[in-house]
């Protein structure tokens, strides 16, 4: 339990972040790596000790495995959100560029016509 509480806090902080940026991804990967390391260590101890684990150790193993599964689901969710963000930015960029290109064309045309008008009509 001494490892699970700090990792749970890091996980909660990572998943509660409103902005999914590089820092959140790095933190998430660090937490995921820590949990995987703990899971590997616990499984190794389990293989050494056989089925002679205490009930507390079994409970810890179950908690670590549950947290690992939660992290896997959260990681998948982050990937989906990242993909949605990329799609939104591509769409928004296109939607903004199209009318701005038309406005730019009209402004260039007006500038050319303005130069051709006699000074009194400007």
PDB file of C-alpha atoms in Angstrom:
ATOM      1  CA  UNK A   1       0.000   0.000   0.000  1.00  0.00           C
ATOM      2  CA  UNK A   2       2.959   2.326   0.575  1.00  0.00           C
ATOM      3  CA  UNK A   3       3.612   2.423  -3.199  1.00  0.00           C
ATOM      4  CA  UNK A   4       0.028   2.500  -4.351  1.00  0.00           C
ATOM      5  CA  UNK A   5      -1.029   5.672  -2.502  1.00  0.00           C
ATOM      6  CA  UNK A   6       1.618   7.992  -4.082  1.00  0.00           C
ATOM      7  CA  UNK A   7       1.054   6.424  -7.484  1.00  0.00           C
ATOM      8  CA  UNK A   8      -2.705   6.897  -7.109  1.00  0.00           C
ATOM      9  CA  UNK A   9      -2.120  10.569  -6.356  1.00  0.00           C
ATOM     10  CA  UNK A  10       0.083  10.958  -9.442  1.00  0.00           C
ATOM     11  CA  UNK A  11      -2.520   9.152 -11.516  1.00  0.00           C
ATOM     12  CA  UNK A  12      -5.320  11.386 -10.232  1.00  0.00           C
ATOM     13  CA  UNK A  13      -3.278  14.526 -10.919  1.00  0.00           C
ATOM     14  CA  UNK A  14      -2.444  13.327 -14.403  1.00  0.00           C
ATOM     15  CA  UNK A  15      -5.986  12.364 -15.320  1.00  0.00           C
ATOM     16  CA  UNK A  16      -7.566  15.475 -13.799  1.00  0.00           C
ATOM     17  CA  UNK A  17      -5.465  17.763 -15.975  1.00  0.00           C
ATOM     18  CA  UNK A  18      -7.663  19.873 -18.231  1.00  0.00           C
ATOM     19  CA  UNK A  19      -4.936  20.322 -20.836  1.00  0.00           C
ATOM     20  CA  UNK A  20      -3.468  17.223 -22.344  1.00  0.00           C
ATOM     21  CA  UNK A  21      -0.023  18.419 -23.211  1.00  0.00           C
ATOM     22  CA  UNK A  22       3.436  16.995 -23.370  1.00  0.00           C
ATOM     23  CA  UNK A  23       3.984  17.379 -19.604  1.00  0.00           C
ATOM     24  CA  UNK A  24       0.834  15.420 -18.788  1.00  0.00           C
ATOM     25  CA  UNK A  25       1.835  12.707 -21.238  1.00  0.00           C
ATOM     26  CA  UNK A  26       5.321  12.460 -19.747  1.00  0.00           C
ATOM     27  CA  UNK A  27       3.906  12.290 -16.222  1.00  0.00           C
ATOM     28  CA  UNK A  28       1.417   9.668 -17.317  1.00  0.00           C
ATOM     29  CA  UNK A  29       4.155   7.557 -18.881  1.00  0.00           C
ATOM     30  CA  UNK A  30       6.266   7.845 -15.726  1.00  0.00           C
ATOM     31  CA  UNK A  31       3.358   6.676 -13.582  1.00  0.00           C
ATOM     32  CA  UNK A  32       2.626   3.859 -16.005  1.00  0.00           C
ATOM     33  CA  UNK A  33       6.284   2.793 -15.959  1.00  0.00           C
ATOM     34  CA  UNK A  34       6.335   2.833 -12.155  1.00  0.00           C
ATOM     35  CA  UNK A  35       3.213   0.692 -11.964  1.00  0.00           C
ATOM     36  CA  UNK A  36       4.524  -1.788 -14.499  1.00  0.00           C
ATOM     37  CA  UNK A  37       7.781  -2.048 -12.531  1.00  0.00           C
ATOM     38  CA  UNK A  38       5.867  -2.713  -9.323  1.00  0.00           C
ATOM     39  CA  UNK A  39       3.678  -5.277 -11.067  1.00  0.00           C
ATOM     40  CA  UNK A  40       6.729  -7.080 -12.466  1.00  0.00           C
ATOM     41  CA  UNK A  41       8.390  -7.084  -9.032  1.00  0.00           C
ATOM     42  CA  UNK A  42       5.273  -8.422  -7.333  1.00  0.00           C
ATOM     43  CA  UNK A  43       4.845 -11.144  -9.946  1.00  0.00           C
ATOM     44  CA  UNK A  44       8.496 -12.100  -9.506  1.00  0.00           C
ATOM     45  CA  UNK A  45       8.038 -12.350  -5.746  1.00  0.00           C
ATOM     46  CA  UNK A  46       4.915 -14.376  -6.329  1.00  0.00           C
ATOM     47  CA  UNK A  47       6.795 -16.837  -8.512  1.00  0.00           C
ATOM     48  CA  UNK A  48       9.525 -17.181  -5.858  1.00  0.00           C
ATOM     49  CA  UNK A  49       7.176 -17.633  -2.931  1.00  0.00           C
ATOM     50  CA  UNK A  50       4.627 -19.724  -4.754  1.00  0.00           C
ATOM     51  CA  UNK A  51       1.199 -19.565  -3.195  1.00  0.00           C
ATOM     52  CA  UNK A  52       2.473 -18.652   0.254  1.00  0.00           C
ATOM     53  CA  UNK A  53       1.465 -14.997  -0.012  1.00  0.00           C
ATOM     54  CA  UNK A  54      -0.213 -13.345   2.903  1.00  0.00           C
ATOM     55  CA  UNK A  55      -3.727 -12.004   2.334  1.00  0.00           C
ATOM     56  CA  UNK A  56      -2.343  -8.439   2.516  1.00  0.00           C
ATOM     57  CA  UNK A  57       0.174  -9.177  -0.229  1.00  0.00           C
ATOM     58  CA  UNK A  58      -2.527 -10.690  -2.416  1.00  0.00           C
ATOM     59  CA  UNK A  59      -4.650  -7.606  -1.872  1.00  0.00           C
ATOM     60  CA  UNK A  60      -1.707  -5.372  -2.838  1.00  0.00           C
ATOM     61  CA  UNK A  61      -1.142  -7.413  -5.966  1.00  0.00           C
ATOM     62  CA  UNK A  62      -4.804  -7.062  -6.909  1.00  0.00           C
ATOM     63  CA  UNK A  63      -4.662  -3.289  -6.281  1.00  0.00           C
ATOM     64  CA  UNK A  64      -1.584  -2.926  -8.468  1.00  0.00           C
ATOM     65  CA  UNK A  65      -3.176  -4.967 -11.244  1.00  0.00           C
ATOM     66  CA  UNK A  66      -6.364  -2.880 -11.029  1.00  0.00           C
ATOM     67  CA  UNK A  67      -4.354   0.349 -11.181  1.00  0.00           C
ATOM     68  CA  UNK A  68      -2.433  -0.996 -14.142  1.00  0.00           C
ATOM     69  CA  UNK A  69      -5.680  -1.763 -15.961  1.00  0.00           C
ATOM     70  CA  UNK A  70      -6.986   1.725 -15.112  1.00  0.00           C
ATOM     71  CA  UNK A  71      -3.802   3.233 -16.501  1.00  0.00           C
ATOM     72  CA  UNK A  72      -4.138   1.210 -19.684  1.00  0.00           C
ATOM     73  CA  UNK A  73      -7.703   2.470 -20.151  1.00  0.00           C
ATOM     74  CA  UNK A  74      -6.666   6.039 -19.320  1.00  0.00           C
ATOM     75  CA  UNK A  75      -3.774   5.814 -21.766  1.00  0.00           C
ATOM     76  CA  UNK A  76      -6.144   4.678 -24.511  1.00  0.00           C
ATOM     77  CA  UNK A  77      -8.503   7.536 -23.621  1.00  0.00           C
ATOM     78  CA  UNK A  78      -5.616  10.027 -23.833  1.00  0.00           C
ATOM     79  CA  UNK A  79      -4.682   8.712 -27.265  1.00  0.00           C
ATOM     80  CA  UNK A  80      -8.273   9.118 -28.446  1.00  0.00           C
ATOM     81  CA  UNK A  81      -8.437  12.660 -27.059  1.00  0.00           C
ATOM     82  CA  UNK A  82      -5.130  13.517 -28.709  1.00  0.00           C
ATOM     83  CA  UNK A  83      -6.462  12.268 -32.041  1.00  0.00           C
ATOM     84  CA  UNK A  84      -9.662  14.322 -31.615  1.00  0.00           C
ATOM     85  CA  UNK A  85      -7.583  17.398 -30.788  1.00  0.00           C
ATOM     86  CA  UNK A  86      -5.502  16.910 -33.947  1.00  0.00           C
ATOM     87  CA  UNK A  87      -8.627  16.503 -36.080  1.00  0.00           C
ATOM     88  CA  UNK A  88     -10.183  19.627 -34.556  1.00  0.00           C
ATOM     89  CA  UNK A  89      -7.070  21.711 -35.153  1.00  0.00           C
ATOM     90  CA  UNK A  90      -6.840  20.567 -38.776  1.00  0.00           C
ATOM     91  CA  UNK A  91     -10.509  21.366 -39.353  1.00  0.00           C
ATOM     92  CA  UNK A  92     -10.350  24.731 -37.579  1.00  0.00           C
ATOM     93  CA  UNK A  93      -7.222  25.677 -39.497  1.00  0.00           C
ATOM     94  CA  UNK A  94      -8.920  24.874 -42.806  1.00  0.00           C
ATOM     95  CA  UNK A  95     -12.133  26.682 -41.845  1.00  0.00           C
ATOM     96  CA  UNK A  96     -10.187  29.819 -40.915  1.00  0.00           C
ATOM     97  CA  UNK A  97      -7.831  29.818 -43.887  1.00  0.00           C
ATOM     98  CA  UNK A  98     -10.548  29.553 -46.524  1.00  0.00           C
ATOM     99  CA  UNK A  99     -12.404  32.806 -45.694  1.00  0.00           C
ATOM    100  CA  UNK A 100      -9.180  34.615 -44.832  1.00  0.00           C
ATOM    101  CA  UNK A 101      -7.789  33.758 -48.257  1.00  0.00           C
ATOM    102  CA  UNK A 102     -10.898  35.258 -49.876  1.00  0.00           C
ATOM    103  CA  UNK A 103     -10.602  38.417 -47.748  1.00  0.00           C
ATOM    104  CA  UNK A 104      -6.932  38.702 -48.651  1.00  0.00           C
ATOM    105  CA  UNK A 105      -7.801  38.412 -52.354  1.00  0.00           C
ATOM    106  CA  UNK A 106     -10.411  41.172 -52.091  1.00  0.00           C
ATOM    107  CA  UNK A 107      -7.995  43.426 -50.219  1.00  0.00           C
ATOM    108  CA  UNK A 108      -5.331  42.934 -52.881  1.00  0.00           C
ATOM    109  CA  UNK A 109      -7.881  43.705 -55.607  1.00  0.00           C
ATOM    110  CA  UNK A 110      -9.003  46.859 -53.778  1.00  0.00           C
ATOM    111  CA  UNK A 111      -5.391  47.959 -53.366  1.00  0.00           C
ATOM    112  CA  UNK A 112      -4.794  47.546 -57.106  1.00  0.00           C
ATOM    113  CA  UNK A 113      -7.980  49.452 -57.971  1.00  0.00           C
ATOM    114  CA  UNK A 114      -7.125  52.152 -55.454  1.00  0.00           C
ATOM    115  CA  UNK A 115      -3.802  52.776 -57.176  1.00  0.00           C
ATOM    116  CA  UNK A 116      -5.556  53.075 -60.558  1.00  0.00           C
ATOM    117  CA  UNK A 117      -8.138  55.666 -59.397  1.00  0.00           C
ATOM    118  CA  UNK A 118      -7.391  59.335 -59.970  1.00  0.00           C
ATOM    119  CA  UNK A 119      -6.220  61.137 -56.847  1.00  0.00           C
ATOM    120  CA  UNK A 120      -9.499  63.091 -56.476  1.00  0.00           C
ATOM    121  CA  UNK A 121     -11.709  59.949 -56.327  1.00  0.00           C
ATOM    122  CA  UNK A 122      -9.621  58.233 -53.664  1.00  0.00           C
TER     123      UNK A 122
END
